[in-house]
């Protein structure tokens, strides 16, 4: 008699990934054309096999436990590797590519995303890029809404950001260090200067990204957030901030890396301050990146290197 296995099946892993993505056993069952009782039974059996609670169930759906969050990362790795194995040896087409990225408002992150999509060999894919608030980036990665996040830290916010990441089971991986620049319209009188000073900016509108209910100097996307400004405008997206640079001669402070293709009317001018901006990516400490996540970071490094910026690590 064949010995009965108590192992986890690929089907269970597929089911679990979909349940986590949908936040609902019923929704996942509908999406996969599986009866709801069958899906629910499969999830309970999976938890029994691993000996841990992976899902928190409520009337509103399901959320991942701490163990479930870690398990999801490994499940994605196994399913991805199985698809690669089938593609290589069974002649099947590449599997549907999946990746979620959350980032502060950096054009290099968008450039890299564009290149990643263009070079994807998948016939089907489902990618997401969320330019969002600092707190939400950390939450997106913590809850695995996104696989990785892109944000900055410096001497001012480092302790607060690092503590929040530790408490969330996340790690910051440095990518590069940038010198502060101001982003302004090409028609701004400062655009012809080699460098700008804080005095040059005194009468210009300062444009910053709104941080919502979690507004804090430590979560600001721009350095020198504690300095007062006579004219302050908060915005929620990159298109608006660029329009205000052009229409009001406003400025924002960022990395100096800007794409002429994506933002042809905006230029970067070095800001004469004794500060630096450390850009990095964040991910779960216990969950390795998928191949697609690694491909995206490779594109980020390539884009940044193309601007002559030295990479870390």
Coordinates of C-alpha atoms in Angstrom, one line a residue:
X1 CA 0.0 0.0 0.0
X2 CA 1.3 3.4 -0.9
X3 CA 2.2 5.6 2.0
X4 CA -0.2 8.5 2.4
X5 CA 1.5 11.9 2.0
X6 CA 0.9 14.8 4.3
X7 CA 2.6 17.2 2.1
X8 CA 1.3 20.5 0.6
X9 CA 0.0 20.5 -2.9
X10 CA 0.7 23.1 -5.6
X11 CA -3.1 23.4 -6.0
X12 CA -3.3 24.5 -2.3
X13 CA -0.6 27.0 -2.8
X14 CA -2.4 28.4 -5.9
X15 CA -5.6 28.7 -3.9
X16 CA -3.8 30.3 -0.9
X17 CA -2.1 32.9 -3.1
X18 CA -5.5 33.9 -4.6
X19 CA -7.3 34.0 -1.3
X20 CA -4.6 36.3 0.1
X21 CA -4.8 38.5 -3.0
X22 CA -8.6 38.8 -2.9
X23 CA -9.0 39.0 0.9
X24 CA -11.9 36.6 0.6
X25 CA -12.3 32.8 0.3
X26 CA -15.5 33.3 -1.6
X27 CA -14.1 35.8 -4.1
X28 CA -11.1 33.6 -4.7
X29 CA -13.3 30.6 -5.3
X30 CA -15.4 32.5 -7.8
X31 CA -12.3 33.7 -9.6
X32 CA -10.9 30.2 -9.9
X33 CA -14.3 28.6 -10.7
X34 CA -14.1 26.5 -7.5
X35 CA -17.0 25.8 -5.1
X36 CA -16.8 27.9 -2.0
X37 CA -16.9 24.9 0.4
X38 CA -14.1 23.3 -1.6
X39 CA -11.9 26.4 -1.3
X40 CA -12.7 26.8 2.4
X41 CA -11.9 23.1 3.0
X42 CA -8.6 23.4 1.1
X43 CA -7.5 26.4 3.3
X44 CA -8.4 24.6 6.5
X45 CA -6.5 21.5 5.3
X46 CA -3.5 23.6 4.4
X47 CA -3.4 25.1 7.9
X48 CA -3.6 21.7 9.4
X49 CA -0.8 20.4 7.3
X50 CA 1.5 23.3 8.2
X51 CA 0.4 23.3 11.8
X52 CA -0.2 27.0 11.9
X53 CA -3.0 29.5 11.5
X54 CA -2.5 31.3 8.2
X55 CA -5.7 33.3 7.9
X56 CA -7.8 35.4 10.2
X57 CA -11.4 34.9 9.2
X58 CA -14.2 37.5 9.8
X59 CA -17.5 38.6 8.3
X60 CA -15.6 41.0 6.0
X61 CA -13.3 38.4 4.6
X62 CA -9.8 37.1 5.5
X63 CA -6.5 38.7 6.4
X64 CA -3.1 37.1 6.8
X65 CA -1.7 36.2 10.2
X66 CA 2.0 36.8 10.8
X67 CA 2.7 33.2 9.8
X68 CA 0.5 33.6 6.8
X69 CA 2.4 36.6 5.6
X70 CA 5.7 34.7 5.7
X71 CA 4.1 31.6 4.2
X72 CA 2.7 33.6 1.3
X73 CA 6.2 34.7 0.3
X74 CA 7.5 31.2 0.1
X75 CA 4.3 30.0 -1.6
X76 CA 4.9 32.5 -4.4
X77 CA 8.4 31.3 -4.8
X78 CA 7.4 27.7 -5.1
X79 CA 4.6 28.4 -7.6
X80 CA 6.9 30.6 -9.7
X81 CA 9.6 27.9 -9.7
X82 CA 7.1 25.2 -10.6
X83 CA 5.9 27.3 -13.6
X84 CA 9.5 27.8 -14.7
X85 CA 10.1 24.0 -14.5
X86 CA 7.0 23.3 -16.6
X87 CA 8.0 25.9 -19.1
X88 CA 11.5 24.5 -19.5
X89 CA 10.7 20.8 -19.6
X90 CA 7.1 20.6 -20.8
X91 CA 7.2 23.3 -23.4
X92 CA 4.5 25.4 -21.7
X93 CA 4.3 29.1 -22.3
X94 CA 5.7 31.5 -19.5
X95 CA 3.4 31.8 -16.6
X96 CA 1.4 35.0 -15.8
X97 CA 3.9 37.5 -14.3
X98 CA 2.8 39.2 -11.0
X99 CA 4.5 42.1 -9.2
X100 CA 3.4 44.9 -7.0
X101 CA 5.6 47.9 -6.3
X102 CA 4.8 50.9 -4.0
X103 CA 7.1 53.9 -4.2
X104 CA 7.5 57.5 -3.3
X105 CA 7.2 59.9 -6.3
X106 CA 10.4 59.2 -8.2
X107 CA 10.6 59.2 -12.0
X108 CA 13.5 56.6 -12.0
X109 CA 11.1 54.2 -10.3
X110 CA 8.6 54.7 -13.2
X111 CA 11.4 54.5 -15.8
X112 CA 12.5 51.2 -14.4
X113 CA 8.9 49.9 -14.3
X114 CA 8.5 50.8 -17.9
X115 CA 11.6 48.9 -18.9
X116 CA 10.6 45.9 -16.8
X117 CA 7.2 45.7 -18.6
X118 CA 8.8 46.1 -22.0
X119 CA 11.3 43.3 -21.4
X120 CA 8.9 40.9 -19.8
X121 CA 8.7 37.6 -21.7
X122 CA 5.3 36.7 -20.3
X123 CA 2.4 36.5 -22.7
X124 CA 0.2 37.6 -19.7
X125 CA 1.1 39.7 -16.7
X126 CA -0.5 41.7 -13.9
X127 CA 1.7 44.4 -12.5
X128 CA 0.9 47.3 -10.2
X129 CA 2.9 50.5 -9.4
X130 CA 1.5 52.6 -6.6
X131 CA 3.1 56.1 -6.1
X132 CA 1.8 56.8 -2.7
X133 CA 2.5 58.1 0.8
X134 CA 5.4 57.0 3.0
X135 CA 3.2 55.3 5.6
X136 CA 1.2 53.5 2.9
X137 CA 4.3 52.2 1.2
X138 CA 5.3 50.5 4.4
X139 CA 1.8 49.2 5.0
X140 CA 1.6 47.9 1.4
X141 CA 4.8 45.9 1.8
X142 CA 3.9 44.7 5.3
X143 CA 0.6 43.3 4.2
X144 CA 2.1 42.1 0.9
X145 CA -0.1 44.3 -1.2
X146 CA 3.2 45.1 -2.8
X147 CA 6.3 42.9 -2.9
X148 CA 8.7 45.8 -2.4
X149 CA 8.7 49.5 -1.8
X150 CA 11.0 52.4 -2.8
X151 CA 11.6 55.2 -0.3
X152 CA 14.3 57.4 1.2
X153 CA 15.9 58.0 4.6
X154 CA 18.4 60.4 5.9
X155 CA 20.0 61.5 9.2
X156 CA 16.7 63.2 10.2
X157 CA 14.2 60.4 9.7
X158 CA 16.4 57.3 9.9
X159 CA 15.7 56.3 13.5
X160 CA 11.9 56.6 13.0
X161 CA 11.8 54.9 9.6
X162 CA 14.1 52.0 10.8
X163 CA 12.0 51.4 13.9
X164 CA 8.8 51.3 11.9
X165 CA 10.3 48.9 9.5
X166 CA 11.6 46.6 12.3
X167 CA 8.2 46.6 14.0
X168 CA 6.7 45.6 10.6
X169 CA 9.2 42.8 9.9
X170 CA 10.7 44.8 7.1
X171 CA 14.3 45.6 6.1
X172 CA 15.7 48.7 4.2
X173 CA 18.2 47.8 1.5
X174 CA 20.2 50.9 0.3
X175 CA 20.4 51.4 -3.5
X176 CA 22.3 54.8 -3.8
X177 CA 22.9 58.1 -2.2
X178 CA 21.8 61.2 -4.0
X179 CA 22.8 64.9 -3.5
X180 CA 19.7 67.1 -3.0
X181 CA 18.4 68.9 -6.0
X182 CA 15.4 71.2 -6.7
X183 CA 13.0 70.3 -9.4
X184 CA 11.7 73.4 -11.2
X185 CA 10.3 74.4 -14.6
X186 CA 12.8 75.0 -17.4
X187 CA 11.4 78.6 -17.5
X188 CA 12.2 79.3 -13.9
X189 CA 15.1 81.8 -13.6
X190 CA 16.9 79.4 -11.3
X191 CA 17.1 76.9 -14.1
X192 CA 20.2 78.7 -15.6
X193 CA 22.1 78.6 -12.3
X194 CA 24.8 76.0 -11.5
X195 CA 23.5 75.7 -8.0
X196 CA 20.6 77.0 -5.9
X197 CA 20.6 78.1 -2.2
X198 CA 17.9 78.1 0.4
X199 CA 17.9 81.9 0.1
X200 CA 17.1 81.6 -3.7
X201 CA 14.0 79.6 -2.7
X202 CA 12.6 82.0 0.0
X203 CA 10.0 83.6 -2.2
X204 CA 9.0 80.6 -4.3
X205 CA 6.1 78.3 -3.5
X206 CA 7.4 75.1 -1.9
X207 CA 5.6 72.0 -3.3
X208 CA 5.4 68.9 -1.1
X209 CA 3.6 65.6 -1.3
X210 CA 0.7 65.3 1.1
X211 CA 1.1 62.5 3.7
X212 CA -2.6 62.4 4.7
X213 CA -3.7 61.4 8.2
X214 CA -0.2 60.1 9.0
X215 CA 1.4 63.5 8.2
X216 CA 4.7 63.9 10.1
X217 CA 8.0 65.6 9.5
X218 CA 9.5 62.1 9.7
X219 CA 7.3 60.8 6.9
X220 CA 7.7 63.7 4.6
X221 CA 9.0 62.8 1.1
X222 CA 11.2 65.8 1.0
X223 CA 14.3 66.6 3.1
X224 CA 14.4 69.8 5.2
X225 CA 10.7 69.4 5.9
X226 CA 11.0 71.2 9.3
X227 CA 12.2 74.5 7.7
X228 CA 9.4 77.0 7.5
X229 CA 8.2 78.3 4.1
X230 CA 6.2 81.5 3.4
X231 CA 4.3 79.7 0.6
X232 CA 3.5 76.0 0.9
X233 CA 1.4 73.9 -1.4
X234 CA 0.7 70.2 -0.7
X235 CA -0.3 67.9 -3.6
X236 CA -1.2 64.2 -4.0
X237 CA 0.4 63.2 -7.3
X238 CA 3.4 63.8 -9.5
X239 CA 1.5 65.3 -12.5
X240 CA 0.0 68.0 -10.3
X241 CA 3.3 68.9 -8.7
X242 CA 4.9 69.3 -12.2
X243 CA 2.0 71.5 -13.4
X244 CA 2.5 73.7 -10.3
X245 CA 6.2 74.0 -11.0
X246 CA 5.4 75.3 -14.5
X247 CA 2.4 77.4 -13.6
X248 CA 3.6 78.9 -10.3
X249 CA 7.4 78.6 -10.6
X250 CA 7.2 76.3 -7.6
X251 CA 9.9 73.9 -6.5
X252 CA 10.3 70.6 -4.7
X253 CA 13.4 68.9 -3.3
X254 CA 14.4 65.5 -4.5
X255 CA 17.2 63.3 -5.9
X256 CA 18.1 65.1 -9.1
X257 CA 17.3 62.0 -11.2
X258 CA 14.6 63.0 -13.6
X259 CA 13.6 61.6 -17.0
X260 CA 13.6 63.9 -20.0
X261 CA 11.2 61.4 -21.7
X262 CA 8.7 61.4 -18.9
X263 CA 9.2 65.0 -17.6
X264 CA 10.6 67.1 -20.4
X265 CA 9.6 70.5 -19.0
X266 CA 11.3 69.9 -15.6
X267 CA 14.9 70.3 -14.7
X268 CA 17.0 69.5 -11.7
X269 CA 19.4 72.0 -10.1
X270 CA 21.8 71.1 -7.3
X271 CA 20.8 72.5 -3.9
X272 CA 23.6 73.9 -1.8
X273 CA 22.9 72.2 1.5
X274 CA 24.9 69.8 3.8
X275 CA 22.4 67.0 3.3
X276 CA 22.1 63.7 1.4
X277 CA 19.3 61.4 0.4
X278 CA 19.7 57.6 0.8
X279 CA 17.3 55.8 -1.6
X280 CA 16.6 52.1 -1.0
X281 CA 14.0 49.4 -1.3
X282 CA 12.2 47.7 1.5
X283 CA 10.9 44.1 1.7
X284 CA 10.1 41.4 4.2
X285 CA 13.1 40.2 6.3
X286 CA 12.0 36.6 6.1
X287 CA 10.7 36.5 2.5
X288 CA 13.0 36.4 -0.5
X289 CA 12.1 38.4 -3.6
X290 CA 10.5 36.7 -6.5
X291 CA 12.4 36.6 -9.8
X292 CA 10.1 39.4 -11.1
X293 CA 10.9 41.6 -8.1
X294 CA 14.6 41.0 -8.7
X295 CA 14.1 42.0 -12.4
X296 CA 12.5 45.2 -11.4
X297 CA 15.4 46.1 -9.0
X298 CA 17.9 45.3 -11.8
X299 CA 16.1 47.8 -14.0
X300 CA 16.1 50.4 -11.2
X301 CA 19.9 50.0 -10.9
X302 CA 20.3 50.3 -14.6
X303 CA 18.3 53.5 -14.8
X304 CA 20.1 55.1 -11.9
X305 CA 23.5 54.1 -13.2
X306 CA 22.6 55.7 -16.5
X307 CA 22.5 59.0 -14.8
X308 CA 26.1 58.5 -13.5
X309 CA 25.0 57.8 -9.9
X310 CA 27.1 55.3 -8.0
X311 CA 25.2 52.3 -6.8
X312 CA 25.6 50.8 -3.3
X313 CA 26.1 47.1 -2.6

